[in-house]
Structures are given as C-alpha cells and as structure tokens.
Amino acid sequence: GLDCHFDIEGQFKFKGAGFQNRFDNIIVWRKWSGDKFKPVNISKSEISGWDFSAEYKSAFIPISIYWNADIIKPLNKAPEIVHHNKYLALRPIETQSSGIEYDDNRLKLRLTAHHIGRRYTTEENTKSLPSVFTADFSSEYRINLKSVAILVGFTIKNSLS
C-alpha cells in the first residue's frame, strides 16, 4: 500500500493511504431460498481502495473536528463468468464518519455522523441496500477526587431515530 501523512503544527492532520489485498478462499454469504443465506467459498477475491482522514484542533478553544472516509472496491476474482469482477455481496463500497468534539479536560461532548454507502445483496450485483446515515452523541464529565478520577457519562447511538 501507499501511505502519506501531513501534520501542521499539531493543529491540522491529514492522512491518506491506498491498499490492495488479494485473498484465496474467502467465505461470503450467498442468498438462497427467500431471505436465507448460506456460507460459500470464493476461490479468489481482491479488496482495494483508499482511506482518508483529517483532523483540526483549535489552538484557541477546546474543540476538534474530524473526518474519515474509506472508498473500497471488494471484487470477486473467481473464474465464474457470472460473478467475476463483481462486487462482493454485503460489503460497503464507501463509508464516512465525521464529527465535532468539545473537551476542556472536565467536560467532553462529542457528536459523530456516520454514512455507510450502498451494499450489493446479490453476487450478480443486481440488487443493493440503500446507503445509511446515523448520528451518535456522547458526553462525559470528569470528577477529580485527590488521586482518583471518576468519569460519568452517557452515549446515545443512532440519535436520529
């Protein structure tokens, strides 16, 4: 793979990485008989893509903003003509997450958004699931008692539904 990092005085970070992996004998779930799935061995597959991330931390206020994206190409490389070079079923083609965090060493608040891209449900790539968007919220409060720190907090997963 290829990996590249940039860091500007600790305030802004950017990372990009490319990768390619080849697999022999990977197990996938093949849909059969209605809504049932069964494990099937694929003789060859290839998963390649890019991973990007960025983060900004303010020098003046305790806020940071972050983002991460994965663009993935999971392909079936088995010699079967019907499935060759098709996307592997149920694997997202792209995912992203981003958020904002406030942290003053006592109170921490975090709002994170997640996006999962289209996923094919058939090995022939004729049907797919729509992309999904979720948001999470978490908070944490730190109480210092002499040499003991107590953290009290809560998290709400998928807070939009």
mmCIF file of C-alpha atoms in Angstrom, residues 21-30 40-48 73-89 91 120 122-125:
data_model
loop_
_atom_site.group_PDB
_atom_site.id
_atom_site.type_symbol
_atom_site.label_atom_id
_atom_site.label_comp_id
_atom_site.label_asym_id
_atom_site.label_seq_id
_atom_site.Cartn_x
_atom_site.Cartn_y
_atom_site.Cartn_z
ATOM 1 C CA ASN A 21 -5.192 -7.146 -0.791
ATOM 2 C CA ARG A 22 -5.693 -10.429 -2.616
ATOM 3 C CA PHE A 23 -7.302 -13.400 -0.901
ATOM 4 C CA ASP A 24 -7.598 -17.075 -1.720
ATOM 5 C CA ASN A 25 -10.581 -18.968 -0.327
ATOM 6 C CA ILE A 26 -12.651 -16.272 1.324
ATOM 7 C CA ILE A 27 -16.107 -17.090 2.745
ATOM 8 C CA VAL A 28 -19.078 -14.953 1.652
ATOM 9 C CA TRP A 29 -22.774 -15.253 2.448
ATOM 10 C CA ARG A 30 -24.839 -16.179 -0.611
ATOM 11 C CA VAL A 40 -19.932 -20.100 0.187
ATOM 12 C CA ASN A 41 -16.214 -20.300 -0.538
ATOM 13 C CA ILE A 42 -14.864 -17.933 -3.213
ATOM 14 C CA SER A 43 -11.557 -19.134 -4.640
ATOM 15 C CA LYS A 44 -10.106 -15.646 -5.318
ATOM 16 C CA SER A 45 -11.013 -12.105 -4.332
ATOM 17 C CA GLU A 46 -9.393 -8.682 -4.244
ATOM 18 C CA ILE A 47 -10.131 -5.779 -1.932
ATOM 19 C CA SER A 48 -8.546 -2.464 -2.834
ATOM 20 C CA LYS A 73 -13.574 -1.959 -4.121
ATOM 21 C CA PRO A 74 -14.195 -5.535 -2.883
ATOM 22 C CA LEU A 75 -14.213 -7.684 -6.038
ATOM 23 C CA ASN A 76 -14.864 -11.348 -6.712
ATOM 24 C CA LYS A 77 -11.949 -12.640 -8.836
ATOM 25 C CA ALA A 78 -13.149 -16.257 -9.087
ATOM 26 C CA PRO A 79 -13.206 -17.584 -12.675
ATOM 27 C CA GLU A 80 -17.026 -17.998 -12.758
ATOM 28 C CA ILE A 81 -18.139 -15.650 -15.550
ATOM 29 C CA VAL A 82 -21.362 -14.657 -13.740
ATOM 30 C CA HIS A 83 -19.528 -13.415 -10.624
ATOM 31 C CA HIS A 84 -16.067 -12.424 -11.966
ATOM 32 C CA ASN A 85 -15.198 -8.761 -11.258
ATOM 33 C CA LYS A 86 -18.483 -8.177 -9.415
ATOM 34 C CA TYR A 87 -18.592 -6.530 -6.003
ATOM 35 C CA LEU A 88 -18.626 -8.945 -3.062
ATOM 36 C CA ALA A 89 -22.100 -9.076 -1.539
ATOM 37 C CA ARG A 91 -19.627 -5.183 1.676
ATOM 38 C CA TYR A 120 -24.974 -5.196 -3.031
ATOM 39 C CA THR A 122 -26.567 -10.366 -4.630
ATOM 40 C CA GLU A 123 -23.305 -11.616 -6.086
ATOM 41 C CA GLU A 124 -24.553 -10.645 -9.549
ATOM 42 C CA ASN A 125 -24.816 -7.024 -8.287
#
